[in-house]
PDB file of C-alpha atoms and ligand atoms in Angstrom:
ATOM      1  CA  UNK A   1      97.591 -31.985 120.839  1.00 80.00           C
ATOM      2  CA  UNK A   2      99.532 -30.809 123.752  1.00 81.00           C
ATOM      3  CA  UNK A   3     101.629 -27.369 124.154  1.00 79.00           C
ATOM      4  CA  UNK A   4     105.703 -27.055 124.893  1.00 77.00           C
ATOM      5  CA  UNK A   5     106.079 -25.838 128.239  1.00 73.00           C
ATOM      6  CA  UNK A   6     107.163 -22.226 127.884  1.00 67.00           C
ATOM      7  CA  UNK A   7     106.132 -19.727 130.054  1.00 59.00           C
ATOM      8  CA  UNK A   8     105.124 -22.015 133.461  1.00 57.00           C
ATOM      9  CA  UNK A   9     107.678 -20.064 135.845  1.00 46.00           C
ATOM     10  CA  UNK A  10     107.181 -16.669 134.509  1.00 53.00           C
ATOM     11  CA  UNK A  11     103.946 -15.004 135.677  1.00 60.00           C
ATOM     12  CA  UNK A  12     101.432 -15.672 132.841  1.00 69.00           C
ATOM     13  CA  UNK A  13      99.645 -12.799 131.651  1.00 76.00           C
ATOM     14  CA  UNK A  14      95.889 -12.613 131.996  1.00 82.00           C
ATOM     15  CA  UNK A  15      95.137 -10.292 129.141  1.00 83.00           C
ATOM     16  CA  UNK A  16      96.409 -12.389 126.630  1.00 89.00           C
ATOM     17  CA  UNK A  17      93.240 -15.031 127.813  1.00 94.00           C
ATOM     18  CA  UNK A  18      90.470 -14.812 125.168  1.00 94.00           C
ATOM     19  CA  UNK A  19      86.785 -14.855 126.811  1.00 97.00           C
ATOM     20  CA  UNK A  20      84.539 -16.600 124.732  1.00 98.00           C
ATOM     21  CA  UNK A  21      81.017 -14.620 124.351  1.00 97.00           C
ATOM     22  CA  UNK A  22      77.398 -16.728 124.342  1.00 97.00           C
ATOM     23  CA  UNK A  23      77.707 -17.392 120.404  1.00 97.00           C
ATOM     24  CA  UNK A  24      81.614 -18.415 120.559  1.00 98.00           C
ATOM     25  CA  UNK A  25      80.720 -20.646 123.529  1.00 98.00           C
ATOM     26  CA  UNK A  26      77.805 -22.121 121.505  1.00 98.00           C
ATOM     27  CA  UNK A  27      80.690 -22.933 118.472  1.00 98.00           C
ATOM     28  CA  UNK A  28      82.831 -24.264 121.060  1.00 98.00           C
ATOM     29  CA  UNK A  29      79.892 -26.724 122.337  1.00 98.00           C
ATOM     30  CA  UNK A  30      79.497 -27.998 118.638  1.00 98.00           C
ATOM     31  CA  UNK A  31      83.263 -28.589 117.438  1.00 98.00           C
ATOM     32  CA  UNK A  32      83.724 -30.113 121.263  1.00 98.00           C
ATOM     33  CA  UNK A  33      80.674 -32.365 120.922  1.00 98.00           C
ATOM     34  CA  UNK A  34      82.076 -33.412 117.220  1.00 98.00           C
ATOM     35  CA  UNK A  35      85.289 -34.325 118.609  1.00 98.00           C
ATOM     36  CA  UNK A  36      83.875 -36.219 121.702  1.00 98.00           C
ATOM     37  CA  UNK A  37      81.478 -38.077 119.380  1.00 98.00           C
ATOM     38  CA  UNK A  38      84.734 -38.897 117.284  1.00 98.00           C
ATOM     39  CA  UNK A  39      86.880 -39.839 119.976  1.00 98.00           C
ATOM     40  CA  UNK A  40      84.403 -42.686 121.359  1.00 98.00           C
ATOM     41  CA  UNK A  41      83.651 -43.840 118.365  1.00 98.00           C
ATOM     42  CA  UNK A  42      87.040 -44.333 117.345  1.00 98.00           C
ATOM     43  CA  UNK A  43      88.152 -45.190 120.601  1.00 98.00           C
ATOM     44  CA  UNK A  44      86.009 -48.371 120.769  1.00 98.00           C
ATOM     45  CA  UNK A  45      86.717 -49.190 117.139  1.00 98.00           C
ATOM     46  CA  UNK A  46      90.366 -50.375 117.848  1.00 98.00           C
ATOM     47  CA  UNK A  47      91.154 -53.784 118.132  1.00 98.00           C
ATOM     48  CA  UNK A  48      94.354 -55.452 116.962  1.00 98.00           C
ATOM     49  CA  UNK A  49      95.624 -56.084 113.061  1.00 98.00           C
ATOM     50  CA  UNK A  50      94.003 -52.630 112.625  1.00 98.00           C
ATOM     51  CA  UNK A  51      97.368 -50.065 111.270  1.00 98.00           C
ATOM     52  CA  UNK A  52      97.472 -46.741 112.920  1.00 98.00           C
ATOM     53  CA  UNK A  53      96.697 -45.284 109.367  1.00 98.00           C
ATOM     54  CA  UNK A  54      93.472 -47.227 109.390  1.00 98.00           C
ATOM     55  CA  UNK A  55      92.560 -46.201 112.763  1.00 98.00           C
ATOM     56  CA  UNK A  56      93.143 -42.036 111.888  1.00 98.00           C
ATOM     57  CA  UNK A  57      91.482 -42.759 108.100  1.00 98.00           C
ATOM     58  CA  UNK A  58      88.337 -43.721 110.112  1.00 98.00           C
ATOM     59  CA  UNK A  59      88.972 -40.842 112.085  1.00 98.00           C
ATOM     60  CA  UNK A  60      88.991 -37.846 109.908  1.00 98.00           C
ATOM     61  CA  UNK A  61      86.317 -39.950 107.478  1.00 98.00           C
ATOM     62  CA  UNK A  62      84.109 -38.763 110.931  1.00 98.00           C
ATOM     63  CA  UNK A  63      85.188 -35.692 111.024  1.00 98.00           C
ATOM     64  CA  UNK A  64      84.935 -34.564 107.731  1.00 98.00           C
ATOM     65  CA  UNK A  65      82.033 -36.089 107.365  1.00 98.00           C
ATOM     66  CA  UNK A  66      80.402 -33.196 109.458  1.00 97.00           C
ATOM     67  CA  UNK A  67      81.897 -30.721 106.882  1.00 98.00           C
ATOM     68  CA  UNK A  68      84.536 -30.281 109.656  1.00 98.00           C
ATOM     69  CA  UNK A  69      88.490 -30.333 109.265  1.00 98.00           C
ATOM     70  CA  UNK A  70      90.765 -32.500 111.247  1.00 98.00           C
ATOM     71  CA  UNK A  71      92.719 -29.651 113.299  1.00 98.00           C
ATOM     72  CA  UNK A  72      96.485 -31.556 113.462  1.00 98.00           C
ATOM     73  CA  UNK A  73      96.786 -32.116 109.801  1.00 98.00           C
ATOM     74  CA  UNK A  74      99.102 -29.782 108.836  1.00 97.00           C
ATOM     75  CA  UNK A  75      99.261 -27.965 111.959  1.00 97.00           C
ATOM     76  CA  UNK A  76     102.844 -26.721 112.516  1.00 95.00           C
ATOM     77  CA  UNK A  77     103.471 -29.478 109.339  1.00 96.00           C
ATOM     78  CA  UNK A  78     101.783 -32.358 111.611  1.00 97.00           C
ATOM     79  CA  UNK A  79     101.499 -35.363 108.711  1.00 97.00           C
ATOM     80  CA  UNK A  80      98.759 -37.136 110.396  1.00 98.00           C
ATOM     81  CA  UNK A  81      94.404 -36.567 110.610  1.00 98.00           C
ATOM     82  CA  UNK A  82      95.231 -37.654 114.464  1.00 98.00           C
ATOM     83  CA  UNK A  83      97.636 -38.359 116.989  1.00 98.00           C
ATOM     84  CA  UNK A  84      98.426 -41.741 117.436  1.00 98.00           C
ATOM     85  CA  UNK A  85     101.234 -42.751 120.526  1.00 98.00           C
ATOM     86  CA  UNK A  86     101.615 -46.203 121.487  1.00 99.00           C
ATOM     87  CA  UNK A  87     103.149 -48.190 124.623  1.00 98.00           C
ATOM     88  CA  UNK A  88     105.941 -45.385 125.634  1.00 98.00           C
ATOM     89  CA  UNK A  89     105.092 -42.906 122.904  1.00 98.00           C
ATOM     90  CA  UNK A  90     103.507 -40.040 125.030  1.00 98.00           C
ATOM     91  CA  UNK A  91     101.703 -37.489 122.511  1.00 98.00           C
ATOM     92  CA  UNK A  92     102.176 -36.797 118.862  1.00 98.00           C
ATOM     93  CA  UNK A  93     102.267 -39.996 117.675  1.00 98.00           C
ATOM     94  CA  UNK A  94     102.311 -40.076 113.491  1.00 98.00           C
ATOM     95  CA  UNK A  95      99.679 -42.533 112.247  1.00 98.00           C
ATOM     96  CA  UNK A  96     101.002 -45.005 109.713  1.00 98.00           C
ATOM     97  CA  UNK A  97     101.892 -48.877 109.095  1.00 98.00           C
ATOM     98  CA  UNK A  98     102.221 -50.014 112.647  1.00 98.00           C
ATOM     99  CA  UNK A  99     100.010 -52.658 113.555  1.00 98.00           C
ATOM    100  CA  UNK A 100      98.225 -52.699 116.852  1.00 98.00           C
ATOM    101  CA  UNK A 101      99.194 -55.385 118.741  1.00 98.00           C
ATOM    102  CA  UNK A 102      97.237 -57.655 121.750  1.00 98.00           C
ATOM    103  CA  UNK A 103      98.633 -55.549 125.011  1.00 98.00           C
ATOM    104  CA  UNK A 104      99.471 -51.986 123.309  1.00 98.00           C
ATOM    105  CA  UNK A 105      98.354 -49.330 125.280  1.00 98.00           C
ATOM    106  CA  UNK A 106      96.999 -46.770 122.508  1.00 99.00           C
ATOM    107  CA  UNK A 107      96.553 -42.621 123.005  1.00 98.00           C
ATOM    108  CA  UNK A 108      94.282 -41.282 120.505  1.00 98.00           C
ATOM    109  CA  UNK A 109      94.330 -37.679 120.646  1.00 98.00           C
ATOM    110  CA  UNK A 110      91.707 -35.657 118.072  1.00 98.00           C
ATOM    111  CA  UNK A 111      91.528 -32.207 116.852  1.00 98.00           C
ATOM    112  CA  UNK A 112      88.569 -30.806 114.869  1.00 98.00           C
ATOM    113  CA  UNK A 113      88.049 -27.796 113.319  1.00 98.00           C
ATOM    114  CA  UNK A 114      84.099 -26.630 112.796  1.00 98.00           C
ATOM    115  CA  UNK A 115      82.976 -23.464 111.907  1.00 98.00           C
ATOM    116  CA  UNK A 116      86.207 -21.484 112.581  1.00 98.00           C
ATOM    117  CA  UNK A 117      86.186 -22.972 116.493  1.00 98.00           C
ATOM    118  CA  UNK A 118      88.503 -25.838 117.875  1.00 98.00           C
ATOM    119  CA  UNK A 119      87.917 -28.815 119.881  1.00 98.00           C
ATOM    120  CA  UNK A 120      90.601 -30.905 121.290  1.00 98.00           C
ATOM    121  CA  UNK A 121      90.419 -34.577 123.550  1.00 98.00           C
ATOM    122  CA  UNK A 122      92.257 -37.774 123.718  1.00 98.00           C
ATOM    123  CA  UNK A 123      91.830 -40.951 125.154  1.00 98.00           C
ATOM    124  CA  UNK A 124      93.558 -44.113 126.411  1.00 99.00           C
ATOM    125  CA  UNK A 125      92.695 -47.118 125.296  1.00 98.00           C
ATOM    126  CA  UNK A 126      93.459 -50.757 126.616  1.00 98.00           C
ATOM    127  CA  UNK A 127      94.018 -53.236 123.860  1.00 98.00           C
ATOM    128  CA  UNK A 128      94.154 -56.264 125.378  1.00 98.00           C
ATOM    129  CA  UNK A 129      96.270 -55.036 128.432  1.00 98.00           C
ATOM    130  CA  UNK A 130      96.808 -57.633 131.057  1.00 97.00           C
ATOM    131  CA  UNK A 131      99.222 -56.139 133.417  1.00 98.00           C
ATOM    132  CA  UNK A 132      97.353 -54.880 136.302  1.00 98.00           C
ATOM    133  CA  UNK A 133      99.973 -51.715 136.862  1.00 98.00           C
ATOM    134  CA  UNK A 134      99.459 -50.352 133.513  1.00 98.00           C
ATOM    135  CA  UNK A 135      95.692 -50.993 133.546  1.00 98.00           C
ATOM    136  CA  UNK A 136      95.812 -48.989 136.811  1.00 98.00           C
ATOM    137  CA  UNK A 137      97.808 -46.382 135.377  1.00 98.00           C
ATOM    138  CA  UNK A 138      95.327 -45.798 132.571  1.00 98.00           C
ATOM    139  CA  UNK A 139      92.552 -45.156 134.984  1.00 98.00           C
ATOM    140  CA  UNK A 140      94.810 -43.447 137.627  1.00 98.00           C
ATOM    141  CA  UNK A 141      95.638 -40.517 134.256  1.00 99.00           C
ATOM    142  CA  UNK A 142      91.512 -40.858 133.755  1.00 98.00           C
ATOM    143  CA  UNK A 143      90.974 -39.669 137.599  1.00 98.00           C
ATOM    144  CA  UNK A 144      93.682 -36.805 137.673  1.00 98.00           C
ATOM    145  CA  UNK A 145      91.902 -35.368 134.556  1.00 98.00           C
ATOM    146  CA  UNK A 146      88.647 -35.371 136.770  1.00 98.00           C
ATOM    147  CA  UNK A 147      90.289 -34.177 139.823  1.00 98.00           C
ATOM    148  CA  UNK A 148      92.071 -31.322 138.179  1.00 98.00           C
ATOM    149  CA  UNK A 149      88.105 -30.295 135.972  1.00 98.00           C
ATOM    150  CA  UNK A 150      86.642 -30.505 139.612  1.00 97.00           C
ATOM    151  CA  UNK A 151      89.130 -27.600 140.444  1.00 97.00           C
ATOM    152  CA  UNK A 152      88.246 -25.481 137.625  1.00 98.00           C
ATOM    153  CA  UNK A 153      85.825 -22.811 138.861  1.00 96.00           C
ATOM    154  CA  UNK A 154      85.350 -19.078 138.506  1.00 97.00           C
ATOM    155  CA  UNK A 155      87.449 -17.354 140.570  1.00 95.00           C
ATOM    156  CA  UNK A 156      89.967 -20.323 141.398  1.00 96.00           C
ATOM    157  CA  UNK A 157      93.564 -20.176 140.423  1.00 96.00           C
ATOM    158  CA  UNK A 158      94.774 -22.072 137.269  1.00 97.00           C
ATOM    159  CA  UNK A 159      97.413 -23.704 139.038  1.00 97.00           C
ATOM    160  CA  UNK A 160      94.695 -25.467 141.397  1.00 97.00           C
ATOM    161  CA  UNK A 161      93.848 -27.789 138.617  1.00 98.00           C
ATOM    162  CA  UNK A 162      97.526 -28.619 137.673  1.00 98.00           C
ATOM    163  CA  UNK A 163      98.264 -28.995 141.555  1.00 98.00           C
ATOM    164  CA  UNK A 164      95.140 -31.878 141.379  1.00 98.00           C
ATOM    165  CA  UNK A 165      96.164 -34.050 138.749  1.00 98.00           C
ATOM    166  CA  UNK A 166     100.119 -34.114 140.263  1.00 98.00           C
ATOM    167  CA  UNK A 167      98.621 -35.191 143.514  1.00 98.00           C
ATOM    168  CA  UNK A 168      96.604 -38.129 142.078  1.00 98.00           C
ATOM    169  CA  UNK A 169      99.120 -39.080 139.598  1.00 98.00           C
ATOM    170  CA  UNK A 170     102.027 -38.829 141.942  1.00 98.00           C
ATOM    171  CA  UNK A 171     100.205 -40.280 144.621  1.00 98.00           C
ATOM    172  CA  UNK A 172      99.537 -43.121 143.106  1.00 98.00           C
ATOM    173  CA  UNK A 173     103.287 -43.718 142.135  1.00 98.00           C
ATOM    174  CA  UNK A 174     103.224 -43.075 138.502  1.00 98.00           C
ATOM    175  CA  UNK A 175     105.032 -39.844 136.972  1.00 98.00           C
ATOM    176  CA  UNK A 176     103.577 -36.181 135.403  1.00 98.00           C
ATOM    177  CA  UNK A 177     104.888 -35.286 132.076  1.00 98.00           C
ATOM    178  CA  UNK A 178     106.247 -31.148 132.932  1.00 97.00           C
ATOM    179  CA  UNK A 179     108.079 -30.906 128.958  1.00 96.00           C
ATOM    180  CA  UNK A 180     103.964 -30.594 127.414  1.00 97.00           C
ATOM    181  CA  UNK A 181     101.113 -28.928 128.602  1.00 97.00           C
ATOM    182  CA  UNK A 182      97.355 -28.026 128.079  1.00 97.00           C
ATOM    183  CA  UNK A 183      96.374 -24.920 126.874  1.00 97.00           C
ATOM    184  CA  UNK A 184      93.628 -22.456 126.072  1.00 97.00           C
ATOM    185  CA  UNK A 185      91.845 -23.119 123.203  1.00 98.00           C
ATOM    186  CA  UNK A 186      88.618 -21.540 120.492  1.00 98.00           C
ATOM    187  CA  UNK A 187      89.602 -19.653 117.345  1.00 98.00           C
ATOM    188  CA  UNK A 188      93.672 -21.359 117.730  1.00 97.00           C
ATOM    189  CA  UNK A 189      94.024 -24.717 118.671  1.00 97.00           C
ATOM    190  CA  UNK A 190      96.344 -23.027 121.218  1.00 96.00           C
ATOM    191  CA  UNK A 191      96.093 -19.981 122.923  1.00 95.00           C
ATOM    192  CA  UNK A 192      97.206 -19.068 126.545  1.00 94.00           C
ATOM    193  CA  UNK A 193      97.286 -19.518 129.249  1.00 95.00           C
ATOM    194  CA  UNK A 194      99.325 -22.953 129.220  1.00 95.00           C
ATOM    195  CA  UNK A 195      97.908 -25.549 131.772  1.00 97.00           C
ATOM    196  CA  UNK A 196     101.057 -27.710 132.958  1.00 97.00           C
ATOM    197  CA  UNK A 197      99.581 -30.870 135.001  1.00 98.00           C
ATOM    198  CA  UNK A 198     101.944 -30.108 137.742  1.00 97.00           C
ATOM    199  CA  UNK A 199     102.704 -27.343 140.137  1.00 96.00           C
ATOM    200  CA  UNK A 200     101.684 -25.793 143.528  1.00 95.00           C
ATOM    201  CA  UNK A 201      98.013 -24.511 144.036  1.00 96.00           C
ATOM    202  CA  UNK A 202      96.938 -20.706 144.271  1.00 95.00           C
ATOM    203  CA  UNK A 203      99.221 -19.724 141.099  1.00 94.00           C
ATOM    204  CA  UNK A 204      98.747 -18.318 138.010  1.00 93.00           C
ATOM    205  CA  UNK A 205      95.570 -16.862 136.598  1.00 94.00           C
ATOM    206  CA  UNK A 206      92.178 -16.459 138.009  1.00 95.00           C
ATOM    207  CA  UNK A 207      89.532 -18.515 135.723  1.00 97.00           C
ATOM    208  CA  UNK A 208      86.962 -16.477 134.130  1.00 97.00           C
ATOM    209  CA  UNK A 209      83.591 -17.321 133.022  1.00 97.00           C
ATOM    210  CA  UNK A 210      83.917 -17.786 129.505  1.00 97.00           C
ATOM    211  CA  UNK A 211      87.420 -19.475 129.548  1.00 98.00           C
ATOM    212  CA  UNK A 212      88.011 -22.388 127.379  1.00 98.00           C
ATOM    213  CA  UNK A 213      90.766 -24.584 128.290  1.00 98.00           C
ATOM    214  CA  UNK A 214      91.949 -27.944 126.997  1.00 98.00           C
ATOM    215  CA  UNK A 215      93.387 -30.130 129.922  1.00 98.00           C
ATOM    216  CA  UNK A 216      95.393 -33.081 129.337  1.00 98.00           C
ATOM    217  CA  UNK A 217      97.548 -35.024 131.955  1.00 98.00           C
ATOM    218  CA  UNK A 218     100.347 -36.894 130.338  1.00 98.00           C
ATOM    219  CA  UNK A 219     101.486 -39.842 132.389  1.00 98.00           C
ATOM    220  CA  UNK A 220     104.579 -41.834 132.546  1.00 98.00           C
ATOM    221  CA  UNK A 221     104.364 -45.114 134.423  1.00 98.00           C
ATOM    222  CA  UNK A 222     108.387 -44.822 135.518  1.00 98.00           C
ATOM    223  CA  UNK A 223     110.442 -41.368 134.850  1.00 98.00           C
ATOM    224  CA  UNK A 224     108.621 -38.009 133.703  1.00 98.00           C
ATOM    225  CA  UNK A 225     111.608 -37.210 131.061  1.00 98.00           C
ATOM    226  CA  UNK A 226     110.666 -37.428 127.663  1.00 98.00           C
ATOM    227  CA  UNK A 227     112.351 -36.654 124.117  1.00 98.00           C
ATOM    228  CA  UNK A 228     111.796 -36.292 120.937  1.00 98.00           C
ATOM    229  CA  UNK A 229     112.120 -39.133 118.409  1.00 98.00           C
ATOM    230  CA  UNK A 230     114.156 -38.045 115.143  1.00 98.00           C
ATOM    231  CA  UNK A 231     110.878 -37.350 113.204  1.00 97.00           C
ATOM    232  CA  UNK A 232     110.592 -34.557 114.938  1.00 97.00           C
ATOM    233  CA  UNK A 233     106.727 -35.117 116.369  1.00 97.00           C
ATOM    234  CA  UNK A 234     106.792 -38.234 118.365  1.00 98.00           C
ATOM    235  CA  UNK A 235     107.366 -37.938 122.225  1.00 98.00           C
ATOM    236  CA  UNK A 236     108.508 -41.015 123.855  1.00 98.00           C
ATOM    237  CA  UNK A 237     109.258 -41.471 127.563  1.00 98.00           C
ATOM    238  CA  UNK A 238     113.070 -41.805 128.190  1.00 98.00           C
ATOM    239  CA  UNK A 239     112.584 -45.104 129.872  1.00 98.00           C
ATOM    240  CA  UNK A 240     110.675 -46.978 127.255  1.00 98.00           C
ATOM    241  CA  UNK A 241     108.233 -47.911 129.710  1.00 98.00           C
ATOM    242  CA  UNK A 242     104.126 -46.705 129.044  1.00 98.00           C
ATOM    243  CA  UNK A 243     102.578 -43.641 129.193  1.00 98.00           C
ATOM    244  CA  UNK A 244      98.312 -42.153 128.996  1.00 99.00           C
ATOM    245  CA  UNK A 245      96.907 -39.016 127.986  1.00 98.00           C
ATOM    246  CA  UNK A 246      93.418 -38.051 128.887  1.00 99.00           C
ATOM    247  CA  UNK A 247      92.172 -34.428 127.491  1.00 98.00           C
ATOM    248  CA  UNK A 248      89.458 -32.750 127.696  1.00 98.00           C
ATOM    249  CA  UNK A 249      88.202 -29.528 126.161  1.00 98.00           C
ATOM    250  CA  UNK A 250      86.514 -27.866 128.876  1.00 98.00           C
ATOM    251  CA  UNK A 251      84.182 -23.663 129.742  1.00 98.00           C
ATOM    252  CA  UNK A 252      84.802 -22.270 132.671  1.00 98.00           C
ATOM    253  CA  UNK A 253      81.105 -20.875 133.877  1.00 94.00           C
ATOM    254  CA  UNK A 254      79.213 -19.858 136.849  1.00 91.00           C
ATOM    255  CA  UNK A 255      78.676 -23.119 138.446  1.00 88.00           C
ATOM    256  CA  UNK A 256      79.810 -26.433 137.206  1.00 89.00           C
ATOM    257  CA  UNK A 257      82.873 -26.906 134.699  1.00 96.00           C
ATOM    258  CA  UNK A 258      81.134 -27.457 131.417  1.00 98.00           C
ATOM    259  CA  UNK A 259      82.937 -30.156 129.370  1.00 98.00           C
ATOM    260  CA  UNK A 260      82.637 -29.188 126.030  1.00 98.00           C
ATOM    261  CA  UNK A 261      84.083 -32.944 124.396  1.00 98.00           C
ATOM    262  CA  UNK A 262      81.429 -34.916 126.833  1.00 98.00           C
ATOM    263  CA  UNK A 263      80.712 -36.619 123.484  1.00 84.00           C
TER     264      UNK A 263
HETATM  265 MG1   MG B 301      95.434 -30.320 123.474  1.00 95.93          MG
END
């Protein structure tokens, strides 16, 4: 679940970042590996006929079954175990009767909740997709999330990892979504410092070892604009044409990025 931009422009304020210790980080590894396990499982689980209630019912039936708690429901009044955003729904899609069809392109985006610790990752997943741009954007969103976790080292600005993903999504002519952003993450589902998937490098925070951030390019395949659809949760591009979200929870720490929601 992705954060409203609020605070990009303004200078964001480091002591408001929560270092995880050794035990928090070893929380974070277990409610990130839940909700990687989840998310593939789910993720290759969809094929069409299957309602988008079905699909999140499966969901938190994972999830719970770990004696963990599906993070959305109920967060901020969310209605759903999951997100669910098809074709040009970006995030915050509200599982229900729609039926997935042959060619929807389906973001699955899953919060978990395990022993007081969040983990947070989505995916993008092809049903049936023939159109060679859209299958192309899918990956394309897949790469910028890589490019922008290859930037995320100690001592590197936060900005560097936004400034990656704009240059692979832009330069491969599709759009970055600036109204929603990543965020910090551990005992909220979001703390600061926001992580917009756009912007110029050497801004914003240093990362610190023991940082955990949740990353998550949004990507439009024509304008960036997006709004809000009357139910108050669902985010649809202002085109009507597709979008992908990729998200990963993620620890900064000496060395390699550790990716928490591997799976
Ligand atoms: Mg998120």
């Amino acid at each position: 679940m992705v954060a409203a931009l609020v605070n990009w422009l303004q200078e964001q304020d480091e002591s408001m970042i929560v270092l995880k210790k050794p035990h928090e980080l070893e929380a974070m590894r277990a409610s990130g590996n839940l909700a990687g396990r989840v998310r593939d499982r789910v993720a290759s689980s969809v094929v069409p006929g299957m309602t988008t209630a079905e699909i999140a019912d499966f969901a938190g039936d994972l999830i719970e079954a770990e004696g963990a708690t599906c993070a959305f429901y109920g967060y901020h009044g969310f209605p759903g175990k999951i997100c669910i955003s098809v074709n040009d729904e970006v995030v915050h899609g509200i599982p229900g009767p729609r039926v997935i069809a042959v060619g929807d392109v389906v973001s699955l985006d899953f919060g978990v909740l395990l022993d007081g610790f969040f983990g947070d990752t989505a995916t993008t997943v092809l049903v049936g997709v023939t159109d060679p741009e859209v299958i192309r954007m899918v990956r394309v969103t897949q790469r910028s999330l890589e490019a922008g976790l290859e930037q995320a080292r100690v001592n590197g600005k936060l900005s560097n990892i936004s400034h990656a993903v704009q240059g692979v999504v832009e330069g491969a002519g599709f759009s970055v979504v600036r109204d929603f952003v990543g965020h910090g993450i551990g005992r909220s589902l979001h703390e600061d410092p926001q992580v917009p998937n756009y912007g110029r490098a050497g801004r914003g925070p240093a990362l610190k070892s023991g940082m955990t951030l949740a990353v998550e390019p949004m990507v439009n395949f024509g304008v960036a604009g997006t709004r809000v659809l009357e139910d108050g949760w669902t985010v649809v591009t202002r085109d009507g044409k597709p979008s992908a979200h990729f998200e990963h929870t993620i620890a900064i720490c000496e060395g390699e990025v550790e990716i928490l929601t591997a799976g």
